[in-house]
mmCIF file of C-alpha atoms in Angstrom:
data_model
loop_
_atom_site.group_PDB
_atom_site.id
_atom_site.type_symbol
_atom_site.label_atom_id
_atom_site.label_comp_id
_atom_site.label_asym_id
_atom_site.label_seq_id
_atom_site.Cartn_x
_atom_site.Cartn_y
_atom_site.Cartn_z
ATOM 1 C CA MET D 11 -3.371 -7.520 10.324
ATOM 2 C CA ALA D 12 -0.179 -8.645 8.661
ATOM 3 C CA LYS D 13 2.016 -10.754 10.864
ATOM 4 C CA ARG D 14 5.374 -9.187 11.604
ATOM 5 C CA SER D 15 8.245 -11.210 10.325
ATOM 6 C CA ASN D 16 10.985 -9.207 11.951
ATOM 7 C CA PRO D 17 11.730 -7.435 15.190
ATOM 8 C CA ASP D 18 11.268 -3.669 15.343
ATOM 9 C CA PHE D 19 14.960 -2.949 15.598
ATOM 10 C CA LEU D 20 15.535 -4.302 12.100
ATOM 11 C CA ASN D 21 13.560 -1.429 10.559
ATOM 12 C CA GLY D 22 15.696 0.173 7.893
ATOM 13 C CA VAL D 23 18.205 -2.692 7.740
ATOM 14 C CA PRO D 24 17.131 -4.092 4.345
ATOM 15 C CA GLU D 25 17.356 -0.659 2.763
ATOM 16 C CA MET D 26 20.795 -0.055 4.219
ATOM 17 C CA THR D 27 22.018 -3.500 3.180
ATOM 18 C CA ILE D 28 20.781 -3.080 -0.375
ATOM 19 C CA LEU D 29 22.239 0.418 -0.721
ATOM 20 C CA LYS D 30 25.605 -0.805 0.539
ATOM 21 C CA LEU D 31 25.783 -3.820 -1.756
ATOM 22 C CA LEU D 32 24.615 -1.961 -4.839
ATOM 23 C CA GLU D 33 26.995 0.888 -4.134
ATOM 24 C CA SER D 34 30.003 -1.259 -4.879
ATOM 25 C CA GLN D 35 28.522 -3.318 -7.699
ATOM 26 C CA PRO D 36 25.361 -3.049 -9.814
ATOM 27 C CA MET D 37 23.324 -6.277 -9.587
ATOM 28 C CA TYR D 38 20.023 -7.849 -10.581
ATOM 29 C CA GLY D 39 17.608 -9.273 -8.036
ATOM 30 C CA TYR D 40 18.864 -12.843 -7.832
ATOM 31 C CA GLU D 41 22.491 -11.703 -7.644
ATOM 32 C CA LEU D 42 21.617 -9.255 -4.911
ATOM 33 C CA VAL D 43 19.841 -11.892 -2.820
ATOM 34 C CA GLN D 44 22.798 -14.260 -3.147
ATOM 35 C CA SER D 45 25.126 -11.445 -2.210
ATOM 36 C CA ILE D 46 23.092 -10.672 0.927
ATOM 37 C CA ARG D 47 23.168 -14.343 1.927
ATOM 38 C CA LEU D 48 26.878 -14.639 1.303
ATOM 39 C CA ARG D 49 27.924 -11.395 2.939
ATOM 40 C CA SER D 50 25.664 -11.874 5.951
ATOM 41 C CA ASP D 51 26.861 -15.444 6.379
ATOM 42 C CA ASN D 52 23.237 -16.632 5.988
ATOM 43 C CA ARG D 53 22.146 -14.676 9.041
ATOM 44 C CA LEU D 54 19.498 -12.629 7.236
ATOM 45 C CA ASN D 55 16.672 -14.870 6.090
ATOM 46 C CA PHE D 56 13.761 -13.655 3.999
ATOM 47 C CA GLY D 57 11.413 -14.616 1.201
ATOM 48 C CA GLU D 58 13.559 -13.833 -1.813
ATOM 49 C CA GLY D 59 10.614 -12.507 -3.810
ATOM 50 C CA CYS D 60 10.040 -9.789 -1.189
ATOM 51 C CA ILE D 61 13.166 -8.013 -2.355
ATOM 52 C CA TYR D 62 11.472 -6.726 -5.528
ATOM 53 C CA PRO D 63 8.803 -4.496 -3.963
ATOM 54 C CA LEU D 64 11.571 -2.979 -1.855
ATOM 55 C CA LEU D 65 13.792 -2.405 -4.892
ATOM 56 C CA HIS D 66 10.901 -0.851 -6.805
ATOM 57 C CA ARG D 67 10.075 1.498 -3.950
ATOM 58 C CA MET D 68 13.709 2.548 -3.523
ATOM 59 C CA GLU D 69 13.952 3.209 -7.236
ATOM 60 C CA LYS D 70 10.806 5.311 -7.090
ATOM 61 C CA GLU D 71 12.351 7.340 -4.272
ATOM 62 C CA GLY D 72 15.472 7.902 -6.356
ATOM 63 C CA LEU D 73 17.751 5.874 -4.099
ATOM 64 C CA LEU D 74 18.392 3.319 -6.846
ATOM 65 C CA SER D 75 18.450 3.450 -10.611
ATOM 66 C CA SER D 76 17.843 0.557 -12.968
ATOM 67 C CA ARG D 77 18.616 -0.348 -16.538
ATOM 68 C CA LYS D 78 17.928 -3.349 -18.728
ATOM 69 C CA GLU D 79 20.921 -5.399 -19.694
ATOM 70 C CA THR D 80 21.458 -8.765 -21.314
ATOM 71 C CA VAL D 81 23.274 -11.140 -18.979
ATOM 72 C CA SER D 82 23.960 -14.755 -20.015
ATOM 73 C CA GLY D 83 21.537 -14.420 -22.900
ATOM 74 C CA ARG D 84 18.702 -13.118 -20.740
ATOM 75 C CA GLU D 85 17.495 -9.593 -20.297
ATOM 76 C CA ARG D 86 17.897 -8.445 -16.697
ATOM 77 C CA ILE D 87 17.019 -5.370 -14.719
ATOM 78 C CA ILE D 88 20.235 -4.218 -13.114
ATOM 79 C CA TYR D 89 20.052 -1.946 -10.072
ATOM 80 C CA ARG D 90 22.658 0.472 -8.771
ATOM 81 C CA THR D 91 22.825 2.987 -5.945
ATOM 82 C CA THR D 92 22.331 6.611 -7.023
ATOM 83 C CA ARG D 93 23.952 9.681 -5.529
ATOM 84 C CA ALA D 94 20.886 10.243 -3.356
ATOM 85 C CA GLY D 95 21.135 6.598 -2.295
ATOM 86 C CA LYS D 96 24.765 7.074 -1.292
ATOM 87 C CA LYS D 97 23.816 10.073 0.821
ATOM 88 C CA ARG D 98 21.023 8.079 2.473
ATOM 89 C CA LEU D 99 23.453 5.238 3.085
ATOM 90 C CA GLN D 100 25.892 7.541 4.821
ATOM 91 C CA VAL D 101 23.190 8.819 7.172
ATOM 92 C CA THR D 102 21.719 5.399 7.971
ATOM 93 C CA VAL D 103 25.106 3.760 8.504
ATOM 94 C CA GLN D 104 26.040 6.477 10.970
ATOM 95 C CA ALA D 105 22.737 6.107 12.815
ATOM 96 C CA TRP D 106 23.127 2.324 12.802
ATOM 97 C CA GLN D 107 26.665 2.473 14.204
ATOM 98 C CA GLU D 108 25.608 4.833 16.964
ATOM 99 C CA THR D 109 22.722 2.518 17.847
ATOM 100 C CA VAL D 110 24.969 -0.539 17.871
ATOM 101 C CA GLN D 111 27.542 1.220 20.032
ATOM 102 C CA GLY D 112 24.862 2.387 22.438
ATOM 103 C CA VAL D 113 23.266 -1.038 22.736
ATOM 104 C CA GLN D 114 26.661 -2.682 23.030
ATOM 105 C CA ALA D 115 27.596 -0.321 25.831
ATOM 106 C CA VAL D 116 24.400 -1.172 27.693
ATOM 107 C CA LEU D 117 24.799 -4.901 27.166
ATOM 108 C CA LEU D 118 28.413 -4.932 28.243
ATOM 109 C CA GLY D 119 27.842 -2.508 31.108
ATOM 110 C CA VAL D 120 30.812 -0.418 30.005
ATOM 111 C CA GLN D 121 29.843 2.846 31.668
ATOM 112 C CA TYR D 122 29.074 1.537 35.129
ATOM 113 C CA GLY D 123 31.240 -1.532 35.049
ATOM 114 C CA THR D 124 28.328 -3.822 35.932
ATOM 115 C CA MET R 26 3.269 -25.206 -14.531
ATOM 116 C CA GLU R 27 3.153 -24.720 -10.813
ATOM 117 C CA HIS R 28 5.183 -21.534 -10.967
ATOM 118 C CA ASN R 29 2.889 -20.203 -13.708
ATOM 119 C CA GLN R 30 -0.075 -20.565 -11.361
ATOM 120 C CA TRP R 31 1.898 -18.910 -8.608
ATOM 121 C CA LEU R 32 2.786 -15.963 -10.862
ATOM 122 C CA LEU R 33 -0.779 -15.747 -12.109
ATOM 123 C CA ALA R 34 -2.067 -15.626 -8.533
ATOM 124 C CA ILE R 35 0.342 -12.789 -7.741
ATOM 125 C CA ALA R 36 -0.685 -10.886 -10.865
ATOM 126 C CA LYS R 37 -4.385 -11.312 -10.059
ATOM 127 C CA ARG R 38 -3.967 -10.208 -6.464
ATOM 128 C CA MET R 39 -1.925 -7.182 -7.537
ATOM 129 C CA GLN R 40 -4.575 -6.288 -10.088
ATOM 130 C CA ALA R 41 -7.268 -6.547 -7.404
ATOM 131 C CA ALA R 42 -5.171 -4.293 -5.183
ATOM 132 C CA SER R 43 -5.088 -1.642 -7.963
ATOM 133 C CA PHE R 44 -1.408 -1.873 -8.844
ATOM 134 C CA SER R 45 -0.586 -0.415 -12.237
ATOM 135 C CA PRO R 46 -0.218 -2.835 -15.177
ATOM 136 C CA ASN R 47 3.450 -1.792 -15.494
ATOM 137 C CA SER R 48 4.168 -2.660 -11.851
ATOM 138 C CA ILE R 49 2.446 -6.029 -12.246
ATOM 139 C CA GLU R 50 4.295 -6.835 -15.444
ATOM 140 C CA ARG R 51 7.642 -5.875 -13.964
ATOM 141 C CA MET R 52 7.088 -7.741 -10.715
ATOM 142 C CA THR R 53 6.002 -10.977 -12.392
ATOM 143 C CA ARG R 54 8.830 -10.752 -14.897
ATOM 144 C CA GLU R 55 11.471 -10.314 -12.226
ATOM 145 C CA LEU R 56 9.971 -13.087 -10.109
ATOM 146 C CA ALA R 57 9.911 -15.425 -13.114
ATOM 147 C CA ASP R 58 13.568 -14.626 -13.836
ATOM 148 C CA HIS R 59 14.457 -15.187 -10.200
ATOM 149 C CA HIS R 60 12.607 -18.505 -10.201
ATOM 150 C CA GLN R 61 14.547 -19.592 -13.292
ATOM 151 C CA ASP R 62 17.829 -18.530 -11.690
ATOM 152 C CA ILE R 63 17.105 -20.670 -8.639
ATOM 153 C CA LEU R 64 16.329 -23.647 -10.872
ATOM 154 C CA ASP R 65 19.475 -23.090 -12.917
ATOM 155 C CA ALA R 66 21.580 -22.972 -9.786
ATOM 156 C CA SER R 67 20.044 -26.018 -8.111
ATOM 157 C CA ALA R 68 20.685 -29.612 -9.013
ATOM 158 C CA THR R 69 17.142 -30.798 -8.250
ATOM 159 C CA ASN R 70 15.225 -28.522 -10.628
ATOM 160 C CA ASP R 71 12.437 -28.499 -8.065
ATOM 161 C CA SER R 72 9.956 -25.709 -8.805
ATOM 162 C CA LYS R 73 8.236 -26.147 -5.439
ATOM 163 C CA ASP R 74 11.483 -25.514 -3.634
ATOM 164 C CA ALA R 75 12.136 -22.427 -5.764
ATOM 165 C CA ILE R 76 8.671 -21.056 -4.966
ATOM 166 C CA ALA R 77 9.211 -21.737 -1.267
ATOM 167 C CA ARG R 78 12.400 -19.704 -1.420
ATOM 168 C CA LEU R 79 10.705 -16.836 -3.220
ATOM 169 C CA GLY R 80 7.836 -16.689 -0.722
ATOM 170 C CA THR R 81 4.090 -17.217 -0.670
ATOM 171 C CA VAL R 82 1.681 -15.134 -2.721
ATOM 172 C CA ASP R 83 0.513 -13.515 0.510
ATOM 173 C CA SER R 84 3.983 -12.564 1.684
ATOM 174 C CA ILE R 85 4.858 -10.974 -1.662
ATOM 175 C CA LEU R 86 1.569 -9.083 -1.760
ATOM 176 C CA ILE R 87 2.093 -7.859 1.784
ATOM 177 C CA ALA R 88 5.580 -6.671 0.884
ATOM 178 C CA ALA R 89 4.331 -4.977 -2.281
ATOM 179 C CA GLU R 90 1.470 -3.180 -0.538
ATOM 180 C CA HIS R 91 3.730 -2.297 2.348
ATOM 181 C CA GLN R 92 6.332 -0.707 0.119
ATOM 182 C CA ARG R 93 3.672 1.095 -1.911
ATOM 183 C CA THR R 94 2.322 2.891 1.125
ATOM 184 C CA ALA R 95 5.691 3.248 2.879
ATOM 185 C CA SER R 96 6.966 6.212 0.934
ATOM 186 C CA MET R 97 3.846 8.397 1.135
ATOM 187 C CA PRO R 98 1.576 7.129 3.931
ATOM 188 C CA TRP R 99 -0.138 10.524 4.242
ATOM 189 C CA PHE R 100 -1.204 10.261 0.622
ATOM 190 C CA HIS R 101 -2.489 6.685 0.889
ATOM 191 C CA PHE R 102 -4.265 7.119 4.220
ATOM 192 C CA LEU R 103 -5.387 10.727 4.125
ATOM 193 C CA ILE R 104 -5.530 12.273 0.665
ATOM 194 C CA LEU R 105 -6.508 9.171 -1.308
ATOM 195 C CA PRO R 106 -9.492 8.191 0.909
ATOM 196 C CA LEU R 107 -10.805 11.753 0.696
ATOM 197 C CA LEU R 108 -10.458 11.806 -3.083
ATOM 198 C CA GLN R 109 -12.103 8.398 -3.282
ATOM 199 C CA LEU R 110 -14.864 9.664 -1.020
ATOM 200 C CA VAL R 111 -15.600 12.562 -3.343
ATOM 201 C CA PHE R 112 -15.657 10.291 -6.394
ATOM 202 C CA ALA R 113 -17.748 7.634 -4.644
ATOM 203 C CA TRP R 114 -20.137 10.342 -3.470
ATOM 204 C CA ILE R 115 -20.552 11.798 -6.942
ATOM 205 C CA ALA R 116 -20.921 8.355 -8.540
ATOM 206 C CA LEU R 117 -23.510 7.191 -6.015
ATOM 207 C CA ALA R 118 -25.405 10.457 -6.201
ATOM 208 C CA ALA R 119 -25.455 10.205 -9.986
ATOM 209 C CA ILE R 120 -26.660 6.594 -9.847
ATOM 210 C CA SER R 121 -29.386 7.363 -7.314
ATOM 211 C CA LEU R 122 -30.539 10.414 -9.271
ATOM 212 C CA PHE R 123 -30.585 8.389 -12.445
ATOM 213 C CA VAL R 124 -32.666 5.632 -10.845
ATOM 214 C CA VAL R 125 -35.082 8.045 -9.185
ATOM 215 C CA ASN R 126 -35.504 10.012 -12.413
ATOM 216 C CA LEU R 127 -35.973 6.831 -14.366
ATOM 217 C CA PHE R 128 -38.874 5.839 -12.120
ATOM 218 C CA ALA R 129 -40.260 9.385 -12.303
ATOM 219 C CA MET R 130 -40.258 9.146 -16.099
ATOM 220 C CA ILE R 131 -42.451 6.076 -16.001
ATOM 221 C CA GLY R 132 -44.795 7.751 -13.552
ATOM 222 C CA ILE R 133 -43.587 6.405 -10.209
ATOM 223 C CA ASN R 134 -42.515 9.172 -7.853
ATOM 224 C CA ALA R 135 -40.427 8.072 -4.934
ATOM 225 C CA ASN R 136 -41.593 11.110 -2.926
ATOM 226 C CA GLN R 137 -45.251 10.277 -3.041
ATOM 227 C CA ALA R 138 -46.783 8.164 -0.323
ATOM 228 C CA SER R 139 -49.021 6.589 -2.921
ATOM 229 C CA SER R 140 -46.054 5.025 -4.688
ATOM 230 C CA PRO R 141 -45.468 1.346 -3.986
ATOM 231 C CA MET R 142 -43.474 0.641 -0.801
ATOM 232 C CA LEU R 143 -41.337 -1.806 -2.712
ATOM 233 C CA ILE R 144 -39.993 1.060 -4.814
ATOM 234 C CA ARG R 145 -40.123 3.882 -2.284
ATOM 235 C CA VAL R 146 -38.086 2.163 0.446
ATOM 236 C CA PRO R 147 -35.094 0.999 -1.626
ATOM 237 C CA LEU R 148 -35.015 4.309 -3.479
ATOM 238 C CA GLY R 149 -35.170 6.214 -0.224
ATOM 239 C CA LEU R 150 -32.358 4.116 1.244
ATOM 240 C CA LEU R 151 -30.238 4.620 -1.847
ATOM 241 C CA TRP R 152 -30.861 8.323 -2.017
ATOM 242 C CA SER R 153 -30.695 9.285 1.666
ATOM 243 C CA GLY R 154 -27.733 7.001 2.304
ATOM 244 C CA VAL R 155 -25.447 8.380 -0.399
ATOM 245 C CA PRO R 156 -22.830 9.782 2.022
ATOM 246 C CA ILE R 157 -23.015 6.709 4.249
ATOM 247 C CA TRP R 158 -22.665 4.267 1.351
ATOM 248 C CA ALA R 159 -19.775 6.312 -0.018
ATOM 249 C CA ALA R 160 -18.100 6.409 3.407
ATOM 250 C CA LEU R 161 -18.581 2.668 3.904
ATOM 251 C CA PHE R 162 -17.146 1.905 0.497
ATOM 252 C CA VAL R 163 -14.062 4.084 0.983
ATOM 253 C CA SER R 164 -13.582 2.881 4.589
ATOM 254 C CA TRP R 165 -13.635 -0.683 3.349
ATOM 255 C CA ARG R 166 -10.942 0.121 0.776
ATOM 256 C CA ALA R 167 -8.840 1.919 3.385
ATOM 257 C CA TYR R 168 -9.282 -1.015 5.762
ATOM 258 C CA ARG R 169 -8.068 -3.443 3.098
ATOM 259 C CA ARG R 170 -5.002 -1.301 2.573
ATOM 260 C CA THR R 171 -4.201 -1.091 6.274
ATOM 261 C CA LEU R 172 -4.435 -4.882 6.498
ATOM 262 C CA PHE R 173 -1.146 -5.032 4.659
ATOM 263 C CA ARG R 174 0.700 -2.740 7.019
ATOM 264 C CA ASP R 175 2.542 -3.483 10.216
ATOM 265 C CA ASN R 176 2.237 -0.004 11.665
ATOM 266 C CA CYS R 177 -1.359 0.229 10.621
ATOM 267 C CA PHE R 178 -3.247 1.412 13.685
ATOM 268 C CA ALA R 179 -2.324 5.070 13.518
ATOM 269 C CA TRP R 180 -2.763 5.328 9.777
ATOM 270 C CA SER R 181 -6.036 3.458 9.694
ATOM 271 C CA ALA R 182 -7.250 5.817 12.414
ATOM 272 C CA VAL R 183 -6.188 8.731 10.233
ATOM 273 C CA ALA R 184 -8.031 7.282 7.251
ATOM 274 C CA PHE R 185 -11.259 6.526 9.101
ATOM 275 C CA CYS R 186 -11.301 9.811 11.002
ATOM 276 C CA SER R 187 -10.764 11.860 7.875
ATOM 277 C CA ILE R 188 -13.558 9.982 6.120
ATOM 278 C CA ALA R 189 -15.858 10.402 9.123
ATOM 279 C CA LEU R 190 -14.983 14.071 9.378
ATOM 280 C CA ALA R 191 -15.711 14.733 5.728
ATOM 281 C CA VAL R 192 -19.041 12.944 5.936
ATOM 282 C CA ALA R 193 -20.027 14.585 9.202
ATOM 283 C CA THR R 194 -19.166 18.060 7.995
ATOM 284 C CA MET R 195 -21.209 17.868 4.843
ATOM 285 C CA GLN R 196 -24.873 18.599 5.223
ATOM 286 C CA GLY R 197 -27.436 16.550 3.413
ATOM 287 C CA PRO R 198 -26.696 14.269 0.510
ATOM 288 C CA VAL R 199 -28.736 14.950 -2.583
ATOM 289 C CA ASP R 200 -32.192 16.389 -2.872
ATOM 290 C CA LEU R 201 -34.722 13.792 -3.813
ATOM 291 C CA PRO R 202 -36.197 14.851 -7.135
ATOM 292 C CA SER R 203 -39.432 16.752 -6.650
ATOM 293 C CA SER R 204 -42.846 15.697 -7.867
ATOM 294 C CA SER R 205 -42.511 18.006 -10.863
ATOM 295 C CA MET R 206 -40.007 15.544 -12.207
ATOM 296 C CA GLY R 207 -40.618 13.474 -15.209
ATOM 297 C CA HIS R 208 -39.369 15.882 -17.853
ATOM 298 C CA GLY R 209 -35.695 15.240 -17.454
ATOM 299 C CA PHE R 210 -33.097 14.833 -14.772
ATOM 300 C CA ASN R 211 -32.979 16.740 -11.544
ATOM 301 C CA THR R 212 -29.442 17.097 -10.266
ATOM 302 C CA ASP R 213 -29.907 19.303 -7.218
ATOM 303 C CA PHE R 214 -27.191 18.832 -4.646
ATOM 304 C CA ASN R 215 -27.610 20.075 -1.132
ATOM 305 C CA ILE R 216 -24.132 20.050 0.287
ATOM 306 C CA ALA R 217 -23.061 22.761 2.711
ATOM 307 C CA TRP R 218 -20.264 23.353 5.170
ATOM 308 C CA VAL R 219 -21.405 24.247 8.657
ATOM 309 C CA CYS R 220 -19.031 25.483 11.325
ATOM 310 C CA ASN R 221 -19.889 25.304 15.017
ATOM 311 C CA PRO R 222 -17.981 24.253 18.187
ATOM 312 C CA PHE R 223 -19.110 20.662 17.897
ATOM 313 C CA ARG R 224 -17.883 20.466 14.344
ATOM 314 C CA ILE R 225 -14.590 22.105 15.299
ATOM 315 C CA VAL R 226 -14.075 19.355 17.870
ATOM 316 C CA GLN R 227 -14.904 16.872 15.151
ATOM 317 C CA ILE R 228 -12.087 18.381 13.119
ATOM 318 C CA LEU R 229 -9.577 18.594 15.953
ATOM 319 C CA VAL R 230 -9.890 14.970 17.008
ATOM 320 C CA PRO R 231 -8.858 13.521 13.639
ATOM 321 C CA VAL R 232 -6.082 16.103 13.360
ATOM 322 C CA ALA R 233 -4.756 14.841 16.695
ATOM 323 C CA PHE R 234 -4.885 11.311 15.283
ATOM 324 C CA LEU R 235 -3.023 12.529 12.232
ATOM 325 C CA VAL R 236 -0.205 14.046 14.304
ATOM 326 C CA VAL R 237 0.107 10.967 16.517
ATOM 327 C CA GLY R 238 -0.083 8.726 13.463
ATOM 328 C CA TYR R 239 2.652 10.616 11.660
ATOM 329 C CA ARG R 240 4.938 10.574 14.689
ATOM 330 C CA LYS R 241 4.444 6.879 15.168
ATOM 331 C CA HIS R 242 5.119 5.985 11.574
ATOM 332 C CA ASN R 243 8.373 4.113 11.056
ATOM 333 C CA ALA R 244 10.004 2.863 7.914
ATOM 334 C CA PRO R 245 8.449 -0.562 7.543
ATOM 335 C CA VAL R 246 10.218 -3.836 6.956
ATOM 336 C CA VAL R 247 8.508 -6.993 5.921
ATOM 337 C CA CYS R 248 10.944 -9.352 4.439
ATOM 338 C CA PHE R 249 13.985 -9.604 6.654
ATOM 339 C CA SER R 250 14.353 -11.595 9.816
ATOM 340 C CA ASN R 251 17.248 -12.774 11.838
#
């Protein structure tokens, strides 16, 4: 069986991260990976090549669209978030924030003051 | 040179895992571009370091297989094995009929006790085991696919139960060609659906697995860690 490389609670995080970053600016794979590193302050570590299967799947599901473009003399596949992707992002961000708030409340013992 | 071998290994593994040529071409192209970008950005120009950043062949294959089955697990672990089972069944039945008929044409009948054991036994195993061989073949393929998944238990159970159910429900594989053979091919199939309480239970159990499997399925993640 494949060895897990991440804890269960990170399920859905890569998708959400990618949708968010590509919502504001279309990017190709390398740019996207650098953007994740930069914006997450190097807290999210992963094999950079693993981003492509995820991008391809999200494109297949209609969450992303892609087009070929020449950047710095090389042809690139540029990804951007689609309307369906934006909708998905809205839902997952809301669910994520609720989860974070709930966990934070438990960890800080807000409700019972413990 | 080193990165060419790495890309070639990925392409070969993807081909073996039945990815489409377009997917393979696109994946290797994007990985090659990414590799070049890393080299361009680094001062060392170290290909090994770039490959280490991109990930091992295994990790990329796991991610690719994971994402392939993530969007439609019910198709990959329920529908696809059943379709493969039907095709494997038909192919094996055709092969066994062809072989048996071929021997019949040259005067060796696999049904007759007088025929040599050396021919009768393998032919009998091939012929009578058609559903079992087909089920084993498809189970093996389903097992390989579930190897790449994190949440694989429920879905592998779904795959194996549906295969077992289909095999158990069908009666008899293919009729062994009769002794009147020798003037052409006999393609008699003896497949029938039989419904009784025991078989209903056989159906209900995998369905229960299916429901549990579906409920347990989560969107998978392979590549991120904190």
